[in-house]
XYZ file of C-alpha atoms in Angstrom:
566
model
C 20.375 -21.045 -9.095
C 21.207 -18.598 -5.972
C 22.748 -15.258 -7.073
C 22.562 -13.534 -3.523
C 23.100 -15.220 -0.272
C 23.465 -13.289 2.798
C 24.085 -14.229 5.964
C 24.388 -12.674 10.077
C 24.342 -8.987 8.327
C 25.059 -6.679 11.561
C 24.412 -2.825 11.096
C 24.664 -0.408 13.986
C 24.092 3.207 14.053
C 25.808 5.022 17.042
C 25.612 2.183 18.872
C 21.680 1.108 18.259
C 21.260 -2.099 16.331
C 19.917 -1.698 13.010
C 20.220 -5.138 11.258
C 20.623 -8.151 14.085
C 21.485 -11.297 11.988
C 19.814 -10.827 8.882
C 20.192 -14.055 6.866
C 17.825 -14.898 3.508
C 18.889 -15.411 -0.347
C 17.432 -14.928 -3.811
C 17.131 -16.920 -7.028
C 18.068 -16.103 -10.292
C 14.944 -14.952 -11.933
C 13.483 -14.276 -8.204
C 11.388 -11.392 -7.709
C 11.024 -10.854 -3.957
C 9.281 -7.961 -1.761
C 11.120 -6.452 1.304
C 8.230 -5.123 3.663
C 8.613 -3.661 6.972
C 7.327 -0.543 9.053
C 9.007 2.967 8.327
C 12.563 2.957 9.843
C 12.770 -0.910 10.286
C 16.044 -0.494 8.419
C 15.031 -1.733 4.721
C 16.565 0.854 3.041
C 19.402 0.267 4.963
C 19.578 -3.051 3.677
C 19.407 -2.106 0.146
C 22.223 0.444 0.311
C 23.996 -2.183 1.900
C 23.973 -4.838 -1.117
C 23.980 -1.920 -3.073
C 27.572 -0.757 -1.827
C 26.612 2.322 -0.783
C 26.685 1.668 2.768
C 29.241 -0.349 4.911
C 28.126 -3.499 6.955
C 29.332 -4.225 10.478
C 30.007 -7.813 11.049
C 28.459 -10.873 8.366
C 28.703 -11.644 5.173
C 27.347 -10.785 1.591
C 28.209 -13.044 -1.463
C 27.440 -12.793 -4.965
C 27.485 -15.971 -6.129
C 28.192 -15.439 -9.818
C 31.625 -13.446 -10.746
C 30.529 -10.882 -12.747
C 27.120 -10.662 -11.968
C 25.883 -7.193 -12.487
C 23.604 -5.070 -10.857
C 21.489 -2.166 -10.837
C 19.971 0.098 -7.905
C 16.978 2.798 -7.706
C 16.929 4.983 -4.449
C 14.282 7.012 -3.259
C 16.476 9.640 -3.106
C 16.662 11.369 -6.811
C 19.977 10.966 -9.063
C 20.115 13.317 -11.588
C 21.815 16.418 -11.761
C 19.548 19.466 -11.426
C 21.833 21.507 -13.005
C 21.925 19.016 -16.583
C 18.947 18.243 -19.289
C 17.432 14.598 -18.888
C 18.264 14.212 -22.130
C 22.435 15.176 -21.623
C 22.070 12.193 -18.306
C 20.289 9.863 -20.616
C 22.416 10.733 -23.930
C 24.401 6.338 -23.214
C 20.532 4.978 -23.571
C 18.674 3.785 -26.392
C 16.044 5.496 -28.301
C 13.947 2.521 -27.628
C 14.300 1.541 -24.009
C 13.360 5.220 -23.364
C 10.350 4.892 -25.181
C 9.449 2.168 -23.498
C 10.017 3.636 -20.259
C 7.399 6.050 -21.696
C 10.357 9.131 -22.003
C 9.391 11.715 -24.502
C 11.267 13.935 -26.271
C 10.267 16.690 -24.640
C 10.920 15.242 -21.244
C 14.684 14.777 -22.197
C 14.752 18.982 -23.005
C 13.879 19.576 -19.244
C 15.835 19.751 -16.474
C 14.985 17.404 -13.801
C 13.112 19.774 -11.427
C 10.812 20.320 -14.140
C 9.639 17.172 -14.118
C 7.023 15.791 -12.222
C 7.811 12.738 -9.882
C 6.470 9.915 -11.863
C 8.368 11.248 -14.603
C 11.998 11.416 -12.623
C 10.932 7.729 -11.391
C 10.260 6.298 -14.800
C 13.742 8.165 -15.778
C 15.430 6.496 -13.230
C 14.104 3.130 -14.405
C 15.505 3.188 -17.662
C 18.697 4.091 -16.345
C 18.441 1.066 -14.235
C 17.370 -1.324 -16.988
C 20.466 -0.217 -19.291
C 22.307 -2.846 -20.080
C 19.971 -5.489 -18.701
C 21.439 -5.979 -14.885
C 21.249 -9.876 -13.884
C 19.841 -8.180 -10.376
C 17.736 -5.388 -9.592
C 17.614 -3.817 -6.170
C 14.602 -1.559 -6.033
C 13.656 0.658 -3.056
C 10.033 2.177 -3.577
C 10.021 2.437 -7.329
C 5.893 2.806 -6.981
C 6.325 6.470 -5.857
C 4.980 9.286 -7.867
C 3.315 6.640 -10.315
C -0.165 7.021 -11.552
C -2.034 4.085 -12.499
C -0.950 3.970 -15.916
C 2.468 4.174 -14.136
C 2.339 1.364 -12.239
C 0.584 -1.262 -14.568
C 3.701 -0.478 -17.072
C 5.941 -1.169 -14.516
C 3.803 -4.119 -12.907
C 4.227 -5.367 -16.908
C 8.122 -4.744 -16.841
C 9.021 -6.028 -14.010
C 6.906 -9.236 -14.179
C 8.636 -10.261 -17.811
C 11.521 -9.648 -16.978
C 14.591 -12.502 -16.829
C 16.984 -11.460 -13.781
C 15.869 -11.217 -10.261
C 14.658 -8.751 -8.483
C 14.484 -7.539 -5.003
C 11.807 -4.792 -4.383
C 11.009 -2.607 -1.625
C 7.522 -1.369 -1.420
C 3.931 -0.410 0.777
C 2.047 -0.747 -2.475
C 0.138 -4.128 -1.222
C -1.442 -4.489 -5.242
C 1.728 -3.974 -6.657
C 3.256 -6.293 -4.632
C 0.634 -9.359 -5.236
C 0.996 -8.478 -9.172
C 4.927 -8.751 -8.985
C 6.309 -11.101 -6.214
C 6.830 -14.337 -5.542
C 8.168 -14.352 -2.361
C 8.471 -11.626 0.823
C 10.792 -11.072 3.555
C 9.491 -9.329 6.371
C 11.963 -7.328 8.002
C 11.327 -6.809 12.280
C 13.446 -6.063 15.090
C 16.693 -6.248 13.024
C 15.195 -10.132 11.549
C 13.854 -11.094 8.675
C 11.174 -13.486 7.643
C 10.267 -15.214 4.996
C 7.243 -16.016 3.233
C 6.233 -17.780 0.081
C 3.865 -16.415 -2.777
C 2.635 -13.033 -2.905
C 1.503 -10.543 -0.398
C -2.055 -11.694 -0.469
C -0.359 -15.433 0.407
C 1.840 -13.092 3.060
C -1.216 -11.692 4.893
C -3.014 -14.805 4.815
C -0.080 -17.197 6.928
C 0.283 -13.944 9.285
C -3.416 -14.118 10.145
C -2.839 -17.809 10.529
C 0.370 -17.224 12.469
C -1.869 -15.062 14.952
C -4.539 -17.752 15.121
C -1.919 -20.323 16.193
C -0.700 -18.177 18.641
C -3.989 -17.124 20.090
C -4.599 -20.340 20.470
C -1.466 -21.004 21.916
C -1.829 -18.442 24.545
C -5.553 -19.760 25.274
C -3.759 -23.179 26.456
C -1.036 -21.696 28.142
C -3.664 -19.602 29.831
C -5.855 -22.725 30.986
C -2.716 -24.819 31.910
C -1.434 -21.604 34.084
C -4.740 -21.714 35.966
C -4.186 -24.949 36.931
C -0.543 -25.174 37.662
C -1.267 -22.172 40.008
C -4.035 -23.726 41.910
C -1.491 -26.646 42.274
C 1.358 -24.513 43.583
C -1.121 -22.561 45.881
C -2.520 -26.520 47.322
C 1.184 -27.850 48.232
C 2.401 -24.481 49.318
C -0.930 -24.651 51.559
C -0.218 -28.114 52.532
C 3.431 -27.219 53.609
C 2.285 -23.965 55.283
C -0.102 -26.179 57.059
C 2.710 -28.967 58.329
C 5.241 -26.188 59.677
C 2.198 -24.882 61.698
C 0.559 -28.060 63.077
C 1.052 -28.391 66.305
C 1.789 -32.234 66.988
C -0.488 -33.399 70.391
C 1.701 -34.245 73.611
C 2.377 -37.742 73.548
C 3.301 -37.645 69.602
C 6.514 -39.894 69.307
C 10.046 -37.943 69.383
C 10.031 -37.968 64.891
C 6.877 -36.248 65.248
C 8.293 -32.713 64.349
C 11.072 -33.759 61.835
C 8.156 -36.137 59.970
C 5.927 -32.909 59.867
C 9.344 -30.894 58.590
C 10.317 -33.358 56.050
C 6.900 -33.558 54.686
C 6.844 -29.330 54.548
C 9.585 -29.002 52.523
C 8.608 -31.763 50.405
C 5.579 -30.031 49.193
C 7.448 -27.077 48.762
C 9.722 -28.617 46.744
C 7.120 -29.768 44.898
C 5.506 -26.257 44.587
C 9.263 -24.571 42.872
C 9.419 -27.786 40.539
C 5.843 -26.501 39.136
C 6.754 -22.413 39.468
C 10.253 -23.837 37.103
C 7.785 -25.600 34.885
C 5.568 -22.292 34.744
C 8.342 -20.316 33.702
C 9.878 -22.853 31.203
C 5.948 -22.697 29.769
C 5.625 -19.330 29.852
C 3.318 -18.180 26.741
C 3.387 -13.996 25.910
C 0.076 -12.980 24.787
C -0.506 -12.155 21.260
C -0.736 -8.620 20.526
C -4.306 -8.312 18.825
C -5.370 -4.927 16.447
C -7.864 -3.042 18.137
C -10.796 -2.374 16.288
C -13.967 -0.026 16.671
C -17.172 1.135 14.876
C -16.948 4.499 14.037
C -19.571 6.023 15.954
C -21.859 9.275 13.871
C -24.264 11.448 15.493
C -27.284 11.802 13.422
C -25.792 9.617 10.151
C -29.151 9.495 8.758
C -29.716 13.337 8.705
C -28.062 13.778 5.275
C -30.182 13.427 2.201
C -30.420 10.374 0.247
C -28.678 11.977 -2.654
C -25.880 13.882 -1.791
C -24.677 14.671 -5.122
C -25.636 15.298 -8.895
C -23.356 16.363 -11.542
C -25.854 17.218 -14.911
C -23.669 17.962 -18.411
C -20.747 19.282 -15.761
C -17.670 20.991 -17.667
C -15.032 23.318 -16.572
C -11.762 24.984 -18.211
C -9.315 27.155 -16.146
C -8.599 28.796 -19.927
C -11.578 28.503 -21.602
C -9.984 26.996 -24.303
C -8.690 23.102 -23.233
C -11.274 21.854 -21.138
C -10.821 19.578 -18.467
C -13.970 17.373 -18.696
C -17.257 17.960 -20.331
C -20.620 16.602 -20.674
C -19.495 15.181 -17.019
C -22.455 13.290 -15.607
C -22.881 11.174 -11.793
C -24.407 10.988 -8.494
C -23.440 10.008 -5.132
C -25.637 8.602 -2.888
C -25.710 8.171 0.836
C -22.990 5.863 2.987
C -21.217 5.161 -0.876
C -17.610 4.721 -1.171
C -16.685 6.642 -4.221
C -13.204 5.776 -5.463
C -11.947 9.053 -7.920
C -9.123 7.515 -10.383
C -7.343 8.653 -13.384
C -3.986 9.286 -14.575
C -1.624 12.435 -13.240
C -2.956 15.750 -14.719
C -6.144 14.257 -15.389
C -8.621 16.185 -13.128
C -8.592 14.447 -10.181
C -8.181 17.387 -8.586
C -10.322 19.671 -10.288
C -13.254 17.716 -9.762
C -12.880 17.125 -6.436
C -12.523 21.168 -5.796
C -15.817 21.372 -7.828
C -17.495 18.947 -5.791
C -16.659 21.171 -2.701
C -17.563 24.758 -3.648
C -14.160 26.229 -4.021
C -14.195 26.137 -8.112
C -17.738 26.916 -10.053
C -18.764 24.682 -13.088
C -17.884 26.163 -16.270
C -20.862 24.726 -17.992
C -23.623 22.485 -16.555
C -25.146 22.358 -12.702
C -23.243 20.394 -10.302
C -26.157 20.099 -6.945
C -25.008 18.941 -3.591
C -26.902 18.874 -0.663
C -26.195 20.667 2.591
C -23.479 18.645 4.073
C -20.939 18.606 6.816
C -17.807 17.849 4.683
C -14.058 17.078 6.134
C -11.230 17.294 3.560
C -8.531 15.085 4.253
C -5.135 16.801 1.842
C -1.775 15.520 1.541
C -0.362 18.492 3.291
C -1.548 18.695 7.255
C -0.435 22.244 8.016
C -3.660 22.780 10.013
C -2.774 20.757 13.146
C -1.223 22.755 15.950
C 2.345 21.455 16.559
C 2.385 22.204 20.308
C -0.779 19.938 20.662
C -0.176 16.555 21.785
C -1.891 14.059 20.123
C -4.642 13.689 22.669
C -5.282 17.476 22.800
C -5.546 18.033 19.381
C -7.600 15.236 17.998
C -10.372 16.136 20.817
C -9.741 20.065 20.579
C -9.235 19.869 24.525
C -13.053 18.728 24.968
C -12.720 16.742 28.067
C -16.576 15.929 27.512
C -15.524 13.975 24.851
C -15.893 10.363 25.951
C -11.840 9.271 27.015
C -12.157 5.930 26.215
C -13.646 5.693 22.462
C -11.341 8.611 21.950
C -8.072 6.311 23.019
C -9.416 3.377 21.276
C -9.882 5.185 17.990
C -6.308 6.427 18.625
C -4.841 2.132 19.646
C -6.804 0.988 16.194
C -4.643 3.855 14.539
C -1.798 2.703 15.769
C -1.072 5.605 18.723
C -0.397 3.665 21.841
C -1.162 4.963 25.190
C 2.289 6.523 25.618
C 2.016 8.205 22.049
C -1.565 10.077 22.750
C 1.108 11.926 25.121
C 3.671 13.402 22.416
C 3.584 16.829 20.618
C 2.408 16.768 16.959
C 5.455 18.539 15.950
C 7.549 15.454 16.550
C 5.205 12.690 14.748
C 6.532 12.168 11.293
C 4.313 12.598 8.289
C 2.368 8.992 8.399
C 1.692 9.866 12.160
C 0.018 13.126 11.126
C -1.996 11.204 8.515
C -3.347 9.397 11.278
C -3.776 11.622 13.481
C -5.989 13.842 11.166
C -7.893 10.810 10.144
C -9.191 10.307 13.829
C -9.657 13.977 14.424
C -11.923 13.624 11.548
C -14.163 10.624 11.921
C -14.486 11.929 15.543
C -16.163 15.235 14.115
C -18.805 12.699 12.164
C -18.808 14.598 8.903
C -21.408 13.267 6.266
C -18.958 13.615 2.985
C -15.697 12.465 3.984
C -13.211 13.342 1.274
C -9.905 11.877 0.879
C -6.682 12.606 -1.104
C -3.859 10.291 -1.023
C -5.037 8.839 2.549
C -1.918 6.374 2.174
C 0.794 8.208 1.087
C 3.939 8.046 3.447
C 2.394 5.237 5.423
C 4.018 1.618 5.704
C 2.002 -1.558 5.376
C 0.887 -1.531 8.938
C -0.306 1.874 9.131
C -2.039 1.635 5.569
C -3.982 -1.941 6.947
C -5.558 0.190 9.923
C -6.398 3.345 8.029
C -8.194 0.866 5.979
C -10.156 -1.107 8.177
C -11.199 2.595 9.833
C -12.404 4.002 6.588
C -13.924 0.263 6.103
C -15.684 0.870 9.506
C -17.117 4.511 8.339
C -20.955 4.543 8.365
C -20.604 8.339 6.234
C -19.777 8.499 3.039
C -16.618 8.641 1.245
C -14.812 10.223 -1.878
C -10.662 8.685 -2.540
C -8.666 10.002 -4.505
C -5.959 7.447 -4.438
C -3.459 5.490 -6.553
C -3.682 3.095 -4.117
C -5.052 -0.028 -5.666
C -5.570 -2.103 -2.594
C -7.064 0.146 -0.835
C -9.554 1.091 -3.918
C -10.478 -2.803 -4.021
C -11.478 -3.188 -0.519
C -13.136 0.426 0.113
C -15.261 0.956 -3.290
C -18.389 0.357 -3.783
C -18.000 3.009 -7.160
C -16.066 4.637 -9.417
C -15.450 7.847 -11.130
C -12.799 7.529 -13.709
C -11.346 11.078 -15.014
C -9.393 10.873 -18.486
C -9.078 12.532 -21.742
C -11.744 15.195 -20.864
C -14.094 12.948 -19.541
C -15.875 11.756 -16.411
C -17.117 7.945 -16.310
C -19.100 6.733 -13.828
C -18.943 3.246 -12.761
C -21.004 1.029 -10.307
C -19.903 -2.157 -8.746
C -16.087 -1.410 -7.078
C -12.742 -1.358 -8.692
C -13.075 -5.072 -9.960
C -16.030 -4.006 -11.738
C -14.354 -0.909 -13.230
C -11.015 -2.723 -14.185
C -13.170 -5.974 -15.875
C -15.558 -3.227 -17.427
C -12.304 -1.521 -18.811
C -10.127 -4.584 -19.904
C -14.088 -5.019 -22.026
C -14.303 -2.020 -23.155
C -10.150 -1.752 -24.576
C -10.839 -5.446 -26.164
C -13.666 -4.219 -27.538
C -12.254 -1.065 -28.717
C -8.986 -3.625 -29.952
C -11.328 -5.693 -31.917
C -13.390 -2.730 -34.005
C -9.957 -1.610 -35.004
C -9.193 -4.964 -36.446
C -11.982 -4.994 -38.388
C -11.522 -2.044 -39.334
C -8.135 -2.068 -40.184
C -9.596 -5.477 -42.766
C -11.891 -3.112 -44.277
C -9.185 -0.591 -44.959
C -6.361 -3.180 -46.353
C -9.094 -4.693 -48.917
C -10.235 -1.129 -49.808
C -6.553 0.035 -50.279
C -6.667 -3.103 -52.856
C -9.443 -2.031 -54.729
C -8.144 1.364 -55.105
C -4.828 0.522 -56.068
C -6.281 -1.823 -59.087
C -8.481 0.683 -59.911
C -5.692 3.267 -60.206
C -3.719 1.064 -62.885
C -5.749 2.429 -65.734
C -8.632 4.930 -64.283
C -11.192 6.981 -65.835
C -9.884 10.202 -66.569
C -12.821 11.729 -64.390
C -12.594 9.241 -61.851
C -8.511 9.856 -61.180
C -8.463 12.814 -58.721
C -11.507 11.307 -56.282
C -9.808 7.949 -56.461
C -6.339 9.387 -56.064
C -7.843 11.813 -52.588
C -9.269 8.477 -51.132
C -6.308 6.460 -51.842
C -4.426 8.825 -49.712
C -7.160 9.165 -46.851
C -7.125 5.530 -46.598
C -3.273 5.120 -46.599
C -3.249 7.551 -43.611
C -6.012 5.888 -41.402
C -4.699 2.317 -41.693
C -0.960 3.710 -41.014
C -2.397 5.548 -38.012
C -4.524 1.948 -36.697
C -1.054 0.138 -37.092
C 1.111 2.906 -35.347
C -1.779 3.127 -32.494
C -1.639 -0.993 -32.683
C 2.436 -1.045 -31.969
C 1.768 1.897 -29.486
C -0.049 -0.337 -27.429
């Protein structure tokens, strides 16, 4: 049954069009994607059926009476001044655990919480009172892993319908079932998931390719055409007829000139009605590196690594790994983990605490989430060359097309490019420098789907080698060839990708779920034995039987609390 149908939507901002026509609807129990480059109007759209935002002209209808509905903006709602707890105080005990709230997150005030925190808050003020409709608009910021799997879990059980804004391409293949591309003020629409999505685009661009290839080959020939009866008229109007030609001699000639150029704008209409705009292709380059192979093999070794900032709660210990030449070495874990910490160990500015970390001399670039090191009056083509001129022009612009600067945007200043632009434009000034180590933190954040596909196929095209730090799952899949997984004090290493790591871990948790089964048997037919031996013990026997009664009682309540836990 349709709950949502909306149809012409019209939005204009000081006269620009926002939304031109935007017509699509969504199921009950529909859980769509909205994708879209940065300022294509989405969230527009969502404070729109929201009623936050007036529409110009169209129409919105919510099919049910009564049907009731709940919306998450990327913009923060709580009070700063207030406890979480005082804003939650209306919602259950148990959809706040759920939404993984702690009691000592509801004692702080909101800007003492950390972003994944304020989002997961914001979700369970959402989910109160179980809206028929949920109108999400980047809920994936700020999560960790952990972060998003739970809400991956939520969102895919649950009965209304939802309609999702988000760049997170993994997040959006675990959770939709259909997408709407917003472009130009239109939408689109796609069945299935994003994979399904980026699949009938490529095919879309085939057609059209293909498309333009016959148009092409058909142009060709309609011109030659055009250019032969324009030549043949040309050539009537100037023949000159011989003396004794009879008196219809010229008018003949004239007739048949303007009969071939009548012939010639008939096929010039039918080249215009055929007319065929050529497909606009990604650009795409191999990154070029001066001396690649100069590097050592093994770049580096981490032997029984540990540090502590304290010296009392340690970080990681016992920490071992190596990284090998032209790997891509994806560095995951949850928020507060060590991500962080490891990666500052791994480039000289923290020492190990305990153990030998050994890397080889390297050119290293560092890629950070802040970019306060490019020179806002700059324009992009001065600053990602440093004003070399010897620098070869043309591989410099093309690195710049396949990251998405065209040839008028080489020519802005950097201090007008918003924050994805900088991204990219620190990304090229650093695969031009060739570095060995390439590290990465949060390459994606702030960029829409576009941007994130070419960053990706650059870093895919990058003969160095590469450490990500990155919650970005998609990106992880396609770029890792291993993984370093940082949690509860510990480094693991793992080779094979992200697949391998995530098939390794769902192994390793089933595994870990199955001891404490067995376990939890052995425990329940102990606790049996001891409590019929405690009906009439021997007086010498009472205390020890009495101590493990107790010790037993407390590790099978602890495997069943740990069991509903999970």
């Amino acid at each position: 049954m349709m709950v949502l149908q909306v149809r012409d939507l019209i939005k204009e901002y000081e006269g620009a069009p926002v939304l031109g026509g935007v017509t699509f609807h969504v199921a009950g129990g529909e859980r769509v994607g909205l994708v879209g480059t940065n300022g294509c109007g989405k969230s527009t759209l969502m404070k729109i059926l929201a009623g936050e935002l007036a529409h110009g002209s169209g129409s919105i209808r919510w099919v049910t009476d009564g049907l009731s509905r709940a919306y998450l903006s990327q913009e923060a709602p709580f009070d700063p001044g207030q406890t979480l707890g005082r804003q939650l105080k209306s919602i259950p005990d148990a959809l706040l655990a759920r939404c993984g709230i702690t009691r000592e997150m509801l004692s702080r005030k909101p800007g003492a919480l950390s972003g994944g925190q304020k989002t997961r808050a914001a979700l369970a003020r959402a989910l109160h009172r179980s809206p028929d409709v949920l109108l999400l608009d980047e809920p994936t910021n700020h999560l960790d892993t952990e972060g998003l799997a739970w809400l991956e879990s939520l969102l895919t059980s649950y009965r209304g319908s939802v309609l999702v804004v988000s760049h997170d391409r993994y997040f959006l293949d675990r959770v939709t079932t259909r997408i709407i591309e917003m472009e130009n003020g239109k939408v689109k629409e796609y069945p299935g998931n994003y994979s399904a999505y980026a699949e009938q685009k490529r095919m879309e661009l085939e057609r059209a390719q293909e498309e333009y290839r016959q148009y092409v080959v058909q142009k060709k020939h309609l011109e030659e055409a055009i250019r032969r009866q324009t030549s043949w008229a040309q050539a009537n109007v100037n023949f000159k007829p011989p003396h004794d030609a009879p008196p219809n001699w010229r008018p003949y000639q004239g007739a048949l000139a303007k009969a071939h150029m009548q012939v010639a704008k008939s096929m010039e209409k039918r080249l215009e009605r055929i007319k065929v705009e050529k497909p606009r292709e990604a650009t795409r380059i191999n990154i070029r590196m001066d001396d690649a192979g100069g590097a050592a093999r093994n770049l580096i070794l981490a032997e029984r690594l540990g540090f502590t900032y304290d010296g009392q709660r340690w970080i990681f210990r016992d920490a071992g790994f190596y990284v090998q030449r032209g790997e891509k070495v994806a560095i995951i874990g949850p928020n507060g983990s060590g991500k962080s910490t490891l990666v500052r160990l791994i480039l000289g500015e923290l020492a190990p605490t305990e153990g030998t970390l050994y890397r080889s001399p390297l050119r290293v670039a560092y890629l950070a989430q802040e970019m306060e090191h490019l020179n806002p009056e700059n324009t992009v083509l001065t600053e990602v060359t440093g004003g070399n001129k010897a620098m070869d022009q043309a591989y410099v612009r093309t690195l710049l097309g396949c990251l998405l600067f065209s040839r008028e945007q080489v020519l802005k200043p950097v201090s007008v490019l918003s924050g994805g632009e900088k991204i990219r434009l620190t990304l090229a000034k650093i695969l031009l420098a060739g570095p060995d180590l390439l590290v990465l933190d949060e390459p994606t954040n702030g960029l829409d789907l576009a941007s994130r596909e070419r960053v990706e196929e650059a870093l895919e095209g990058y003969p160095g080698t590469l450490l990500l730090v990155s919650h970005d799952r998609y990106l992880l899949r396609k770029l890792a060839s291993k993984v370093l997984h940082v949690e509860g004090a510990r480094v693991t290493s793992f080779s094979g990708g992200y697949e391998a790591f995530l098939g390794r871990a769902d192994a390793a948790q089933h595994a870990g779920r199955q001891a404490d089964e067995e376990r939890r048997l052995l425990l329940e037919n102990r606790l049996a034995q001891l409590s019929a031996a405690l009906i009439a013990p021997k007086p010498e026997e009472k205390e020890r039987l009495d101590q493990e009664f107790i010790a037993v009682s407390r590790e099978l309540r602890q495997l069943k609390e740990n069991r509903r836990s999970d």
